[in-house]
Coordinates of C-alpha atoms and ligand atoms in Angstrom, one line a residue:
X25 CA -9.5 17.4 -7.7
X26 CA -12.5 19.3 -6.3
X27 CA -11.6 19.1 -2.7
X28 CA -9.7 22.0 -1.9
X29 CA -11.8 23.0 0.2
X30 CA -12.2 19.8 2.4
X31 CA -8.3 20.1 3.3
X32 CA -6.9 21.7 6.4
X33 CA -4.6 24.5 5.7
X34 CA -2.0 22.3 7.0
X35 CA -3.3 18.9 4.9
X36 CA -3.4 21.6 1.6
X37 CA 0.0 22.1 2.3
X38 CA 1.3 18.6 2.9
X39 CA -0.1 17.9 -0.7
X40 CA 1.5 20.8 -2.7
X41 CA 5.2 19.7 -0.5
X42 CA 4.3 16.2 -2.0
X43 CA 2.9 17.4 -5.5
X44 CA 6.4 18.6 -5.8
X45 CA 8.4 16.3 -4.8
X46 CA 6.7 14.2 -7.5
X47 CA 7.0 16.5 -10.3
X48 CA 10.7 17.4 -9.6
X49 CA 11.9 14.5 -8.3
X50 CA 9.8 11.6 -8.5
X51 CA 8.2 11.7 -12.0
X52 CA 11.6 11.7 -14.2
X53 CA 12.4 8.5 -12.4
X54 CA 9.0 6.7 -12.9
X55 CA 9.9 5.0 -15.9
X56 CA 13.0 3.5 -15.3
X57 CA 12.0 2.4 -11.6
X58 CA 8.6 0.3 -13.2
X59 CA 11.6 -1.1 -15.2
X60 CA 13.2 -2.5 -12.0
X61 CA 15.1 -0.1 -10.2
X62 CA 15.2 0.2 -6.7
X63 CA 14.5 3.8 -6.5
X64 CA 16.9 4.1 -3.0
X65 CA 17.5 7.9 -3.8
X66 CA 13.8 8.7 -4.3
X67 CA 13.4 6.9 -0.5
X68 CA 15.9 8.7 0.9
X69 CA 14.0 12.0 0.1
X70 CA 10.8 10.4 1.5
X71 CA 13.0 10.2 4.8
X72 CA 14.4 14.0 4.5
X73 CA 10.9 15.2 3.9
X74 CA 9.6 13.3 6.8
X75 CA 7.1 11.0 4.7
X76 CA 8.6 8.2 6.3
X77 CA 6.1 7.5 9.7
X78 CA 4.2 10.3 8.7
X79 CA 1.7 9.5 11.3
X80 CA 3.9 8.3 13.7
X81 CA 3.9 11.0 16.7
X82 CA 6.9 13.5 16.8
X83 CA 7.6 12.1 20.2
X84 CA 8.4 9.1 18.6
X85 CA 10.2 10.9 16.3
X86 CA 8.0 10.9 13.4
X87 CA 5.8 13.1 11.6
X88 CA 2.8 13.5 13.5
X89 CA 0.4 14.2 10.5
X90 CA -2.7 12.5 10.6
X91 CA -4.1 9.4 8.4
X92 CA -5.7 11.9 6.2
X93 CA -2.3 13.8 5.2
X94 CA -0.7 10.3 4.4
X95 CA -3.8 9.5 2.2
X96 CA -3.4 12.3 0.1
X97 CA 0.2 11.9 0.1
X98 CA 0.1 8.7 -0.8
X99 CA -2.5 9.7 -4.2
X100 CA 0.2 12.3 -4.9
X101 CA 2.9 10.0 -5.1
X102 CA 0.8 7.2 -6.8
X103 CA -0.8 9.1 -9.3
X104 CA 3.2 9.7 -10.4
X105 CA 5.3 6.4 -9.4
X106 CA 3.5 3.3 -9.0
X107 CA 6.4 1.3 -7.5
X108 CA 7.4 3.8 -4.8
X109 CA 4.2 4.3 -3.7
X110 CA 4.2 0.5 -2.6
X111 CA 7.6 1.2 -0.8
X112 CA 6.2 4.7 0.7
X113 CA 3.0 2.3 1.4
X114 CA 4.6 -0.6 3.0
X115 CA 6.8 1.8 4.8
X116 CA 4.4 3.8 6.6
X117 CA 1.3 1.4 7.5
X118 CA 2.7 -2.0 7.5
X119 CA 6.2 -1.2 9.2
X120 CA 6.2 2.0 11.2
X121 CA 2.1 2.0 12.5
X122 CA 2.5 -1.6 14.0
X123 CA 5.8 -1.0 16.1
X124 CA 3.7 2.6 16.9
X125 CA 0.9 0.8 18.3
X126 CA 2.1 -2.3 19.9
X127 CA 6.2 -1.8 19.9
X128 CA 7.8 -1.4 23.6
X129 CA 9.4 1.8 24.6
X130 CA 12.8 0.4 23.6
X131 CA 11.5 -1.7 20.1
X132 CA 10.1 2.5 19.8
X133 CA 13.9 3.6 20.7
X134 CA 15.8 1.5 18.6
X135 CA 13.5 0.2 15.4
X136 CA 10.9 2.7 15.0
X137 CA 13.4 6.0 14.9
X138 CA 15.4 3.6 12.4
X139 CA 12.1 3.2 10.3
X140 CA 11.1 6.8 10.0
X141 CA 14.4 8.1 9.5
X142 CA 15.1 6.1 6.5
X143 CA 17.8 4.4 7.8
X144 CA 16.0 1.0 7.6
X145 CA 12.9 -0.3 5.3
X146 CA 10.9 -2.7 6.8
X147 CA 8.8 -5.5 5.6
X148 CA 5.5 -7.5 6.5
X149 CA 5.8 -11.0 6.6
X150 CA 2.3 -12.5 6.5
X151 CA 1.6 -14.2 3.8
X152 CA 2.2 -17.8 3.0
X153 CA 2.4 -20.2 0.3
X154 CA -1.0 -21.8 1.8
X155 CA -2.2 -19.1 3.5
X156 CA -3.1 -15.6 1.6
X157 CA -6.3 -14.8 2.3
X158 CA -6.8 -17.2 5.7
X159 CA -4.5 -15.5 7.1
X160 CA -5.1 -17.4 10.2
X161 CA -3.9 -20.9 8.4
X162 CA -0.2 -20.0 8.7
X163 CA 2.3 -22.6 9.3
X164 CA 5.1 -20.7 10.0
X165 CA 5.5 -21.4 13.9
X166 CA 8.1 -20.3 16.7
X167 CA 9.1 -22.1 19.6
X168 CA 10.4 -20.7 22.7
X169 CA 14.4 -21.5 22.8
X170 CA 15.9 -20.3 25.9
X171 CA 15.2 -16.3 26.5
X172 CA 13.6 -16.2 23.0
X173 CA 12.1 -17.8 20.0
X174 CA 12.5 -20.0 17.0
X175 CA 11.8 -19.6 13.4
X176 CA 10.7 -22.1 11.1
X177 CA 8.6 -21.6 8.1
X178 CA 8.2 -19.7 4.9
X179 CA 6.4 -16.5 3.3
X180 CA 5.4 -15.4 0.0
X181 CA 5.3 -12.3 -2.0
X182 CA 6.7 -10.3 0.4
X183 CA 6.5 -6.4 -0.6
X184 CA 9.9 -4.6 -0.1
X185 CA 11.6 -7.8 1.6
X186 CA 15.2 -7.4 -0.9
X187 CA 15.6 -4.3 0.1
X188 CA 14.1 -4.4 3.6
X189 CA 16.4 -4.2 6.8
X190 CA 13.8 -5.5 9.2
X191 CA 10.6 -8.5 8.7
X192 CA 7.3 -8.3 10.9
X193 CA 6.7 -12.0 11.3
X194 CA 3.6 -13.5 11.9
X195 CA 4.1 -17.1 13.3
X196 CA 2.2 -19.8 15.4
X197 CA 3.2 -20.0 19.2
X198 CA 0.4 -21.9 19.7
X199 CA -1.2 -24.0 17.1
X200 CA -3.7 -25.2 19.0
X201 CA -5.4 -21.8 19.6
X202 CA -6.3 -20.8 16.0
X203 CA -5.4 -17.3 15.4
X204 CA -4.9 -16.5 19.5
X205 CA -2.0 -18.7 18.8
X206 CA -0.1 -16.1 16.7
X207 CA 2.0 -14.1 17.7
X208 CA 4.5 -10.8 15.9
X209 CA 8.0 -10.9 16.0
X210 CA 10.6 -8.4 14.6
X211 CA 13.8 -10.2 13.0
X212 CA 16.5 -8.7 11.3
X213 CA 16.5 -10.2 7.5
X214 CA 20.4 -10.3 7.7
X215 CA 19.9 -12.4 10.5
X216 CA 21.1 -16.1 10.4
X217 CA 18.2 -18.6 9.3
X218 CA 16.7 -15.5 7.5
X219 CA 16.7 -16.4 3.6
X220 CA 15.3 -13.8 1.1
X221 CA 14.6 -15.4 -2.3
X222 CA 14.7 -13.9 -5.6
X223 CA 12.1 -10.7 -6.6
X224 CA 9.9 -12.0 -8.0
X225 CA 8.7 -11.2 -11.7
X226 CA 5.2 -8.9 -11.9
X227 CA 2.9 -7.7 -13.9
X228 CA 3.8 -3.9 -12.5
X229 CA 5.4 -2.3 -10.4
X230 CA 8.7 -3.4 -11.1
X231 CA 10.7 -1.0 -8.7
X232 CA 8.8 -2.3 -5.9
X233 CA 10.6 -6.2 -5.1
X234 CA 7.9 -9.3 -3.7
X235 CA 9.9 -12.3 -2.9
X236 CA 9.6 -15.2 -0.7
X237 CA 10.9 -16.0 2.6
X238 CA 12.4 -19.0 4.3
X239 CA 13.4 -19.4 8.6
X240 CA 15.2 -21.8 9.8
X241 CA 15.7 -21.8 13.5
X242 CA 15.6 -18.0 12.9
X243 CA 16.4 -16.8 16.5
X244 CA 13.7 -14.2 17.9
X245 CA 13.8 -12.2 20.8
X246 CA 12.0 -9.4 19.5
X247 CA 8.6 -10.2 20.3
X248 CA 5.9 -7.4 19.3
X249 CA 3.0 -6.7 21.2
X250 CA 2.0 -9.7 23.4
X251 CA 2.2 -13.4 23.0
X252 CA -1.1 -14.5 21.3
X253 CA -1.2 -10.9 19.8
X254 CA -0.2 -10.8 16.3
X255 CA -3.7 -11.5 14.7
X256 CA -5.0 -8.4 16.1
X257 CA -2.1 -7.0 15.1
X258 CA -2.2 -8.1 11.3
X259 CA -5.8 -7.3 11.5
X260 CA -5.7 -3.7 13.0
X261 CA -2.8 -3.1 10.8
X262 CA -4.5 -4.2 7.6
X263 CA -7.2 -2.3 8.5
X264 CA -5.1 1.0 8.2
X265 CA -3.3 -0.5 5.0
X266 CA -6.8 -0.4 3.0
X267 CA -7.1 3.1 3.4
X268 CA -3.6 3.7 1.7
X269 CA -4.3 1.0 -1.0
X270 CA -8.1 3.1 -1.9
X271 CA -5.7 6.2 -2.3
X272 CA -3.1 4.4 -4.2
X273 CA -6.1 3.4 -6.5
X274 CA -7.4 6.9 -7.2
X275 CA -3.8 7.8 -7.5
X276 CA -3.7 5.3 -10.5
X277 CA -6.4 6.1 -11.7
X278 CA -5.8 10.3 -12.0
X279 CA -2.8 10.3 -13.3
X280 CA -4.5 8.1 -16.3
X281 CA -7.7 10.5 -15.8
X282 CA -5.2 13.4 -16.6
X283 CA -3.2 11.8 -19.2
X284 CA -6.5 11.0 -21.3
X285 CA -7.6 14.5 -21.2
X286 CA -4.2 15.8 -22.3
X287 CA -4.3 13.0 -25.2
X288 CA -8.5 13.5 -26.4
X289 CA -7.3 17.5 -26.8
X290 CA -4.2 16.7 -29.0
X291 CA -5.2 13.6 -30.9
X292 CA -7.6 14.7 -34.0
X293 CA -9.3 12.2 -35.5
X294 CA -12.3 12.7 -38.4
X295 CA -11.0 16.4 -38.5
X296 CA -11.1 17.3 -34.9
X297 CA -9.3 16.7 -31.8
X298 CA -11.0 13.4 -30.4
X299 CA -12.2 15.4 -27.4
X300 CA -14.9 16.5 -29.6
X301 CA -16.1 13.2 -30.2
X302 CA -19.3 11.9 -27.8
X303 CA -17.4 8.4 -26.7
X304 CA -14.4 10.3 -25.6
X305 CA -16.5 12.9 -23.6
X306 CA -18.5 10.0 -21.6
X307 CA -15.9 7.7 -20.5
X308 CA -13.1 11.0 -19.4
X309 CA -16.8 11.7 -17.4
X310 CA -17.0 8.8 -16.0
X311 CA -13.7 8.6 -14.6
X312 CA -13.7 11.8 -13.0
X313 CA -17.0 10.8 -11.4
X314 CA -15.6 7.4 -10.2
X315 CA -12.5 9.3 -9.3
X316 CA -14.2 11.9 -6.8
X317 CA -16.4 9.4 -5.6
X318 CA -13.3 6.8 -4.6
X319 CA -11.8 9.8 -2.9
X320 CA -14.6 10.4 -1.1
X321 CA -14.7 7.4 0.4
X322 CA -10.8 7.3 1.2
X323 CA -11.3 10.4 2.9
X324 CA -14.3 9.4 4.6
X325 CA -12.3 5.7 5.8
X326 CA -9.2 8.3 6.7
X327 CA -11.1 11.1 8.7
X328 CA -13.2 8.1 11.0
X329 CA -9.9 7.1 11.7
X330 CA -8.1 9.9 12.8
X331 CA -11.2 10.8 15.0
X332 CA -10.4 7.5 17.0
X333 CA -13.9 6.2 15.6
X334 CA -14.2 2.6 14.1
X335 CA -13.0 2.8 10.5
X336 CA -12.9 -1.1 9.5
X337 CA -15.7 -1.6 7.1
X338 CA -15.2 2.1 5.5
X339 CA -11.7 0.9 4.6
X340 CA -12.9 -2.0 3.4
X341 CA -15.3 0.0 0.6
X342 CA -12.8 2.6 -0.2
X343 CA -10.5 -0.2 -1.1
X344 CA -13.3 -2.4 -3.3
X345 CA -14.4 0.4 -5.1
X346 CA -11.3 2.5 -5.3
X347 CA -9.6 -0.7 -7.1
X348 CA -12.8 -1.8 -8.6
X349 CA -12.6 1.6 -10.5
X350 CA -9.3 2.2 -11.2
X351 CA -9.5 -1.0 -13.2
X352 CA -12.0 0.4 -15.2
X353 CA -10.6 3.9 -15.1
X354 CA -6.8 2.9 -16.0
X355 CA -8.6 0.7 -19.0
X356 CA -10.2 2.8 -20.7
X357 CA -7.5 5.6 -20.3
X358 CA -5.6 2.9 -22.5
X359 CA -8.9 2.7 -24.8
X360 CA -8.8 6.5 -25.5
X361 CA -5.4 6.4 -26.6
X362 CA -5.9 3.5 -29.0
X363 CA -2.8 2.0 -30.2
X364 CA -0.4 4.4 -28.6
X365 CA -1.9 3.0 -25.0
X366 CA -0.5 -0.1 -25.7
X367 CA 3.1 1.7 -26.1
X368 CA 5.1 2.2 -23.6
X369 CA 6.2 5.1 -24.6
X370 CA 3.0 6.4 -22.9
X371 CA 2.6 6.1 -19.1
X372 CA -1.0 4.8 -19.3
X373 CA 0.2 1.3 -19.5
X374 CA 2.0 1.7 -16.4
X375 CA -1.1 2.3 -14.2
X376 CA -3.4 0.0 -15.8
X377 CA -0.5 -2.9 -14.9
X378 CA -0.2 -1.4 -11.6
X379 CA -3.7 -1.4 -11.2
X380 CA -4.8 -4.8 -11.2
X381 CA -3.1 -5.8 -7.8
X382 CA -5.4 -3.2 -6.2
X383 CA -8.1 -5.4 -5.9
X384 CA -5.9 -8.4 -4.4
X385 CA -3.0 -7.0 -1.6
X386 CA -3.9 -6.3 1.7
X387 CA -7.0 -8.6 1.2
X388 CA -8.6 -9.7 -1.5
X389 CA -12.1 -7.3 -2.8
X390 CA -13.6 -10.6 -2.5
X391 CA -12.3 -11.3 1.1
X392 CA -13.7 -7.5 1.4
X393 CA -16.7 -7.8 0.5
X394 CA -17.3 -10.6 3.0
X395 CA -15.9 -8.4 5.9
X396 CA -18.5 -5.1 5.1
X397 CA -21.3 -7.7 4.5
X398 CA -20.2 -8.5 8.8
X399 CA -20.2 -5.3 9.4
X400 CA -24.1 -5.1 8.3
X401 CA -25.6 -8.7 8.8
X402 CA -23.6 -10.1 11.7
Ligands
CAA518 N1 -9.5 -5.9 14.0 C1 -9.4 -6.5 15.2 N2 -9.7 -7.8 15.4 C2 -10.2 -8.5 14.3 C3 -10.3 -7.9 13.0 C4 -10.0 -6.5 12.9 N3 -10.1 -5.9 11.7 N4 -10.8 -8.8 12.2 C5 -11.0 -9.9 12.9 N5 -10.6 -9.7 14.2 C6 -10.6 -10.7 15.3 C7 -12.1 -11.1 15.5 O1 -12.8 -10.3 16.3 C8 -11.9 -12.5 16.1 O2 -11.6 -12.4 17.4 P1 -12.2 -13.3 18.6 O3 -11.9 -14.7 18.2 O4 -11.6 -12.8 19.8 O5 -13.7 -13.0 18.5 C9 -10.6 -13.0 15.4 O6 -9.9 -11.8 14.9 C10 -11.0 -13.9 14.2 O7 -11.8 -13.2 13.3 P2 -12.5 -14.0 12.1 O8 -13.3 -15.2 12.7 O9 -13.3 -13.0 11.3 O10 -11.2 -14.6 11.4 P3 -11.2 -15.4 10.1 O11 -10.0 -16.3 10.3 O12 -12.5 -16.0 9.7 O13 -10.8 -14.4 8.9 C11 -10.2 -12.5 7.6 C12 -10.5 -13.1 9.0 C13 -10.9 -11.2 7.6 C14 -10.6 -13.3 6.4 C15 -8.7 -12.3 7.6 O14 -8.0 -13.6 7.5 C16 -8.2 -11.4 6.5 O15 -8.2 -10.2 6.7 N6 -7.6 -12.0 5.4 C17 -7.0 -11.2 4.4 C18 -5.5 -11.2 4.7 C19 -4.8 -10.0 4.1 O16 -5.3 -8.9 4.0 N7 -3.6 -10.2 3.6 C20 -2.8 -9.2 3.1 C21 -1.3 -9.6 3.1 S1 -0.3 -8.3 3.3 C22 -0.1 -7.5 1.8 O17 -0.8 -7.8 0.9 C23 0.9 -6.4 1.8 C24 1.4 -6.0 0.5 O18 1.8 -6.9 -0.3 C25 1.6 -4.6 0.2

């Protein structure tokens, strides 16, 4: 990584407490979390290390780092663990920065300080059987019920929701507006009329759960933000997310960077370690370039946002080419290290499965593209 010298003292610093954490800590686990475990111990020493609403302000009792700490943080941790970096993901921009922005002093009090100590996980419940990319065509609804609300509905895929203590839900209060008819709500998922069905079974990151959700006459009072708010919320919130999912990429795609260079200097082949060979030294070059150049971009997304400057469409490219390239990147890691690639026994596999749902949560690339083609024709 070339950008030492783009860091902060302070941002250097977060990395190497991170970088840590992931050697020591995180990195013996890796293998038997993608297998399915729940890593709850590795979460708990997100909490104790404040990584939990890292950019949550102190006041609020989080960490008050800014978006470009948790965006290295959040390569760190990738580039080790897959699976918790969806939890450490999901965690920080999808749970704690939406009760941050639009939570009431007391939602702040009570759920937030719950969030970023550890003591709860949260969950984002957008996503619906019919309704993935339009986000706006959800059918869940809730109707007012005496002081509160009503629940009925379903979600899908739900990252962290087996685990999770708390559900963001996005539901109609008003069909009849479009999107200014939805509104967020914050329910407890042991809650009556709050069903969690079974994890579902992935492709990667197996220590990370994705199930659906069913309400029925789910009762509400939690409202978050304003009535008629929770598209801007999703939206402003998802906005954010990308920046974490381009780092998560170049996370994925490092760690199978690294890997290959360790492998080409070790493997021989034709008498010679396979780092001699030409096609060996043009695709590890290749990566590294993509790699620095996905960074780049993360950064760029990350450092608009922290200085309060539109960041939407920047977050949008990190995340297309960040994913687009660790799908190359995490495949040809496999390619260098023919046969054995294919083995788990070697971690490359990991990241190339983990890789592919890069280019499809927290919009599609294709959804993406559309948004930075707004962005420059209107
Ligand atoms: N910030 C603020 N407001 C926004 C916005 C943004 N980024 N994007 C749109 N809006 C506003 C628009 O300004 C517009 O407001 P007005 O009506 O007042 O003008 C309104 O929202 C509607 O905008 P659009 O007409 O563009 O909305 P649309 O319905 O055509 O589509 C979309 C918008 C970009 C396609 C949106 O539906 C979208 O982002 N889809 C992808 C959904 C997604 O990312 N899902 C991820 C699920 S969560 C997940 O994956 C988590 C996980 O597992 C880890």
């Amino acid at each position: 990584m070339a950008d030492d010298d783009v860091l902060t003292e302070e941002q250097g610093m977060i990395r190497g407490m991170v970088r840590d954490f992931c050697e020591n800590e995180a990195a013996p686990r890796a293998a038997e979390t993608d297998a399915g475990r729940f890593p709850r111990e590795l979460v708990g020493r997100l909490a104790e290390l404040g990584l939990l609403g890292m950019t949550v302000p102190a006041n609020e009792g989080g960490g008050g780092m800014d978006e470009v700490s948790f965006s290295i943080a959040m390569e760190e941790i990738s580039a080790v663990c897959p699976s918790l970096s969806v939890i450490f993901a999901v965690q920080n921009s999808l749970a704690c920065a939406p009760l941050h922005h639009y939570g009431s002093a007391a939602q702040k009090q009570k759920i937030l300080k719950a969030l970023v100590s550890g003591e709860k996980l949260g969950c984002f419940g957008l996503s619906e059987p019919s309704a993935g990319s339009d986000a706006a065509a959800l059918r869940t609804t809730a109707t007012r019920s005496g002081d509160g609300w009503l629940i009925n509905g379903a979600k899908r895929f739900i990252s962290n929701s087996k685990e999770a203590e708390l559900c963001i839900i996005f539901a109609a209060t008003d069909r009849e507006l479009g999107h200014k008819g939805i509104s967020a709500f914050i329910a407890d998922t042991g809650a009556p009329g709050f069903e969690v069905g079974r994890p579902e079974e992935k492709l990667g990151l197996g220590g990370s759960s994705a199930c659906d959700l069913r309400f029925e006459n789910l009762d509400a009072d939690s409202l978050l933000g304003e009535e008629g708010q929770g598209f801007e919320i999703a939206m402003t919130t998802l906005d954010a997310g990308r920046i974490g999912v381009a780092a998560q990429a170049v996370g994925f795609a490092r760690a199978c960077l690294d890997a290959s260079v360790a492998y080409a200097r070790e493997r021989e082949s034709f008498g010679r370690p396979i780092a001699g060979h030409q096609p060996i030294q043009w695709k590890v070059a290749d990566m590294a370039t993509e790699i620095d150049a996905a960074r780049l971009l993360y950064l760029q997304a990350a450092r608009l946002k922290d200085a309060g400057r539109p960041f939407s469409a920047e977050a949008a490219m990190a995340k297309v080419f960040a994913s687009d390239m660790a799908q190359r990147a995490t495949s040809e890691a496999v390619q260098i290290h023919g046969g054995n690639g294919y083995m788990k026994a070697y971690p490359v596999e990991r990241f190339f499965r983990a890789a592919k749902v890069t280019q499809i949560y927290e919009g599609t690339n294709e959804i993406l593209r559309q948004l930075i083609a707004k962005h420059l024709l209107g």
